[in-house]
PDB file of C-alpha atoms and ligand atoms in Angstrom:
ATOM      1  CA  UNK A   1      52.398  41.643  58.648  1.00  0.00           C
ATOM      2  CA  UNK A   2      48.307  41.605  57.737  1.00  0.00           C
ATOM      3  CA  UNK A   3      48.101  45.228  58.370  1.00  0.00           C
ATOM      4  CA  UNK A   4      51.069  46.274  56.486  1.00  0.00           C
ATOM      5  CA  UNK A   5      50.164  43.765  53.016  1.00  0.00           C
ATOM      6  CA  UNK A   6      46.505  45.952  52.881  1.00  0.00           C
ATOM      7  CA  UNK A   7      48.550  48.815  53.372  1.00  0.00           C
ATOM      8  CA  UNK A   8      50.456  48.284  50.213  1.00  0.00           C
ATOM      9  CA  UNK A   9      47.549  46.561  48.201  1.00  0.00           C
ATOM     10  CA  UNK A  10      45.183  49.553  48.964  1.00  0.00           C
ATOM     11  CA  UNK A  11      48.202  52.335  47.788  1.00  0.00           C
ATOM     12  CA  UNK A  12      48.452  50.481  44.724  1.00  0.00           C
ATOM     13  CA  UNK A  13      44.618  50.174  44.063  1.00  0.00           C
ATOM     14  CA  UNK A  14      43.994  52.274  40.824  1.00  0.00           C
ATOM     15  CA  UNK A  15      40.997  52.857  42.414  1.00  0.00           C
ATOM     16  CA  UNK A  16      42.207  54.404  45.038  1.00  0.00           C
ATOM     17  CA  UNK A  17      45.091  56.636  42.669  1.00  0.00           C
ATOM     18  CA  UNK A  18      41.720  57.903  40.670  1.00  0.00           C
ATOM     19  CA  UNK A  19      39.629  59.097  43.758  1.00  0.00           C
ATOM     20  CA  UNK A  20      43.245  61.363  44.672  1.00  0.00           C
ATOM     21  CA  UNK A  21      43.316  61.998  41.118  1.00  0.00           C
ATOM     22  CA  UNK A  22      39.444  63.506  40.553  1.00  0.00           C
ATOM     23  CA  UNK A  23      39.911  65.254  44.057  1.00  0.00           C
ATOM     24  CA  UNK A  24      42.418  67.737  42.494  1.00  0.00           C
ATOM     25  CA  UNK A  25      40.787  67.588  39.089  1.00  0.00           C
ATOM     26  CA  UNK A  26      37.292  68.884  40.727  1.00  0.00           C
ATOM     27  CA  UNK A  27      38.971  72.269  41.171  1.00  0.00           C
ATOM     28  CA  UNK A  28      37.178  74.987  39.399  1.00  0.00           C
ATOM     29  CA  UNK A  29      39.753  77.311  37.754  1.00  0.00           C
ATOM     30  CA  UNK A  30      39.453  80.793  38.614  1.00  0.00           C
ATOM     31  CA  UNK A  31      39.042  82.856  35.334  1.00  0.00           C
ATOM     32  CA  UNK A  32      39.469  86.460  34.638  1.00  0.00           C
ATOM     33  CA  UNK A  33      35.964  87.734  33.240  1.00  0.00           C
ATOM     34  CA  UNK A  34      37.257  91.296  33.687  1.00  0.00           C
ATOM     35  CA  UNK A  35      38.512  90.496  30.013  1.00  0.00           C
ATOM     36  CA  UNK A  36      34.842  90.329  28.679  1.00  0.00           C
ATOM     37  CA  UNK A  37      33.039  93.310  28.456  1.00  0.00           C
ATOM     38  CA  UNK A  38      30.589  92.075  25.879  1.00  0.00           C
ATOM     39  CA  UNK A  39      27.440  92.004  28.078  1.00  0.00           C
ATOM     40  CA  UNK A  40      24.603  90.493  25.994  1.00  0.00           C
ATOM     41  CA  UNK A  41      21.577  90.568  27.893  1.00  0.00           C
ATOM     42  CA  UNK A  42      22.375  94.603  27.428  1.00  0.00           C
ATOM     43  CA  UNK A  43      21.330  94.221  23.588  1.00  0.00           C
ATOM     44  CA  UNK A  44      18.333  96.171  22.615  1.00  0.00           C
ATOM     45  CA  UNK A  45      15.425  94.371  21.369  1.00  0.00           C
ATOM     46  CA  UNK A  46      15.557  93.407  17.347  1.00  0.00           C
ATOM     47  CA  UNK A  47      13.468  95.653  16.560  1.00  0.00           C
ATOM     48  CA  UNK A  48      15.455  98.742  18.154  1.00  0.00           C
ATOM     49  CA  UNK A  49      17.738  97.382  15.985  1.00  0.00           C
ATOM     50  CA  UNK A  50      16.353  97.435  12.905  1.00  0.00           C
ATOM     51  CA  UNK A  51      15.295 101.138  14.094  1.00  0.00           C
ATOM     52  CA  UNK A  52      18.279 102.295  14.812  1.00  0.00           C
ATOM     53  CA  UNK A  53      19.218 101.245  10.651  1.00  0.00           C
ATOM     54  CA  UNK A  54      15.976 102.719   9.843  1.00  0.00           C
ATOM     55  CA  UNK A  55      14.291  99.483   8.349  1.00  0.00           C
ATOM     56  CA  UNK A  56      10.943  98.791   8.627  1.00  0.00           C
ATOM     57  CA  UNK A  57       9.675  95.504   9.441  1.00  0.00           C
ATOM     58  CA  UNK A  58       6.885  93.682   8.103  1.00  0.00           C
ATOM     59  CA  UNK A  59       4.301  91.523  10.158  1.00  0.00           C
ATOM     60  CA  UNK A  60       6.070  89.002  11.179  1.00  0.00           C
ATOM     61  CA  UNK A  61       4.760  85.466   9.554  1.00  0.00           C
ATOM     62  CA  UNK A  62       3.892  82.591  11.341  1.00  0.00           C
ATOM     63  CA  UNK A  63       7.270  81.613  12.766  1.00  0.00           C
ATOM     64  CA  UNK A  64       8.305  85.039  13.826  1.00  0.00           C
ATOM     65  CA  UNK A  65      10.219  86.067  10.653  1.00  0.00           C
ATOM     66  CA  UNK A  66       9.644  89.689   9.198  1.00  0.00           C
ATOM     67  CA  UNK A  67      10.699  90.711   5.576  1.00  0.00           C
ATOM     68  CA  UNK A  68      13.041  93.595   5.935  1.00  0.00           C
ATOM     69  CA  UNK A  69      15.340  95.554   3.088  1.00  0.00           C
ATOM     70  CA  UNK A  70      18.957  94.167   3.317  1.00  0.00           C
ATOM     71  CA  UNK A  71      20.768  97.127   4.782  1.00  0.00           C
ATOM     72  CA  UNK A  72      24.162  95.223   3.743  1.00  0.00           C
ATOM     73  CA  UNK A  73      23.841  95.567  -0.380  1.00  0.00           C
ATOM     74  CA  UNK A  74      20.840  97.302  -0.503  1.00  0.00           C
ATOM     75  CA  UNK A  75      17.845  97.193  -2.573  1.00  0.00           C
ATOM     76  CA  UNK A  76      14.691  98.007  -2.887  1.00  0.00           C
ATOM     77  CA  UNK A  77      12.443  95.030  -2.568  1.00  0.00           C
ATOM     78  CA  UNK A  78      12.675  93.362   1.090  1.00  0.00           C
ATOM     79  CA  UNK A  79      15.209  90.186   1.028  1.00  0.00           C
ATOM     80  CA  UNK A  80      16.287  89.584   4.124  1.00  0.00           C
ATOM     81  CA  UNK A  81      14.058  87.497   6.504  1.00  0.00           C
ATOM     82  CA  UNK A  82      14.743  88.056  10.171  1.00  0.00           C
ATOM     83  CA  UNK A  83      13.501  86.614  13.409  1.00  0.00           C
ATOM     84  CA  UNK A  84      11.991  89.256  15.608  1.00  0.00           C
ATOM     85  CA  UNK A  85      12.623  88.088  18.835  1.00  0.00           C
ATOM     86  CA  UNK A  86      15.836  85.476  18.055  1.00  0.00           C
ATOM     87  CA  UNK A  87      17.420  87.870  15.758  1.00  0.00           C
ATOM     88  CA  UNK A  88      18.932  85.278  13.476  1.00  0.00           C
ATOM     89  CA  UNK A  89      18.756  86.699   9.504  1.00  0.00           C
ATOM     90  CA  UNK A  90      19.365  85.847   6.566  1.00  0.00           C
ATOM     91  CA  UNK A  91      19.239  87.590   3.230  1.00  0.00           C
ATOM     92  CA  UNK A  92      18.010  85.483   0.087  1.00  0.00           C
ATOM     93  CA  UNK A  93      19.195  88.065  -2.353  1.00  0.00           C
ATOM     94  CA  UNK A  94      23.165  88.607  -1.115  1.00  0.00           C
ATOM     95  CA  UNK A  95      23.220  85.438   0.723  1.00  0.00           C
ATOM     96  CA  UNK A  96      24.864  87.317   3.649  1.00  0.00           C
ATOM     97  CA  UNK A  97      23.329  85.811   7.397  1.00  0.00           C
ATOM     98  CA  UNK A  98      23.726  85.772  10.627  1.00  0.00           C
ATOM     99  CA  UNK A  99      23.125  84.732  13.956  1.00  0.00           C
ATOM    100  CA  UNK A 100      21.426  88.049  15.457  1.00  0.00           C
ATOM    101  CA  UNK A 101      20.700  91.648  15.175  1.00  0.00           C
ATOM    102  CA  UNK A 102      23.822  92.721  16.658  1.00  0.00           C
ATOM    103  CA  UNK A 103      25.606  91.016  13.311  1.00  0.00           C
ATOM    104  CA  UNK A 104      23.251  92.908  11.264  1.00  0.00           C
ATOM    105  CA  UNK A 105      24.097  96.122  12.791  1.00  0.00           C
ATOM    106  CA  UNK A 106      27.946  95.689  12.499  1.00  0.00           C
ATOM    107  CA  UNK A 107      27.789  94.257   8.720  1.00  0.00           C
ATOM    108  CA  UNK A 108      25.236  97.302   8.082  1.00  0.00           C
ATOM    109  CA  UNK A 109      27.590  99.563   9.181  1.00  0.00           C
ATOM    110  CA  UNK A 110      30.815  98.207   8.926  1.00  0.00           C
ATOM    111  CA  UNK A 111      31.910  97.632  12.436  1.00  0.00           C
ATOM    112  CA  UNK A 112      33.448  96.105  14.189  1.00  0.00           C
ATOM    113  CA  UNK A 113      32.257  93.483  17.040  1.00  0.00           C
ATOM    114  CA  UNK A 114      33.546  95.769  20.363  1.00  0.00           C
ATOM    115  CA  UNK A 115      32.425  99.180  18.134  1.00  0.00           C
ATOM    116  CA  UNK A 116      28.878  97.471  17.378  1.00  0.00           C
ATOM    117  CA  UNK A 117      28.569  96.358  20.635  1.00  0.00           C
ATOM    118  CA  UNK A 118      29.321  99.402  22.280  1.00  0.00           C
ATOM    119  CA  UNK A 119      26.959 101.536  19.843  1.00  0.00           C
ATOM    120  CA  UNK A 120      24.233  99.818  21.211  1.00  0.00           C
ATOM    121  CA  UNK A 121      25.171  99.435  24.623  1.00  0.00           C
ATOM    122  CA  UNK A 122      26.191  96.559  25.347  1.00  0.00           C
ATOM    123  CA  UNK A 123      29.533  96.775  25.613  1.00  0.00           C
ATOM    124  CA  UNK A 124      31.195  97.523  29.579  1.00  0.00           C
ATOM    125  CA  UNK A 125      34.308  99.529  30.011  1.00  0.00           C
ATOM    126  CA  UNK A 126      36.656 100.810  27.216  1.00  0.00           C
TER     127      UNK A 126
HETATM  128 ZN1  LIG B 201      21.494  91.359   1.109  1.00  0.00          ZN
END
């Protein structure tokens, strides 16, 4: 009768429910990444990018931002500061930003994200 009561007291341990419990949870999900073709260690450096709109960048200043024209409303006196090796922006004239060149490219041209990407190859498959 001992062996059978720590039996039953052991099943009904939540301890013992949680270890079963974690076991399953501990899984790792298989994913399809066949559905992302975005590949961003493909992107060309910022300023390729900024090439490729054919804007010239200034020195960069002390924290690595260069004074470029704003390809998106254009103009003729440089208001967009952008980060030449992050690639975040931001323009202090249309107020438009972003997070790097890529977004700059696809606003500049009117894009979208898969067509940007793909222009500057980093985009895999169709
Ligand atoms: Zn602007």
């Amino acid at each position: 009768m001992a062996a059978l009561y720590s039996y039953v007291k052991t099943a009904r341990d939540p301890g013992f429910a949680k270890l079963g419990e974690s076991g399953s949870a501990k899984t790792p999900r298989k994913r399809a990444m066949t559905r992302f073709s975005f590949r961003r260690d493909r992107l060309p450096p910022v300023v390729d990018v900024l090439a490729l709109l054919s804007i010239e960048a200034s020195k960069p200043n002390g924290s690595g931002y260069a004074q470029v024209r704003c390809p998106i409303h254009g103009e003729k006196n440089p208001s967009l500061s952008i980060h030449l090796e992050r690639g975040n922006w931001r323009c202090f004239a249309c107020g438009e930003a972003g997070g790097d060149a890529l977004e700059l490219y696809r606003r500049a041209r009117g894009l979208s994200f898969a067509q940007a990407s793909r222009e500057l190859g980093a985009w895999e498959g169709k």
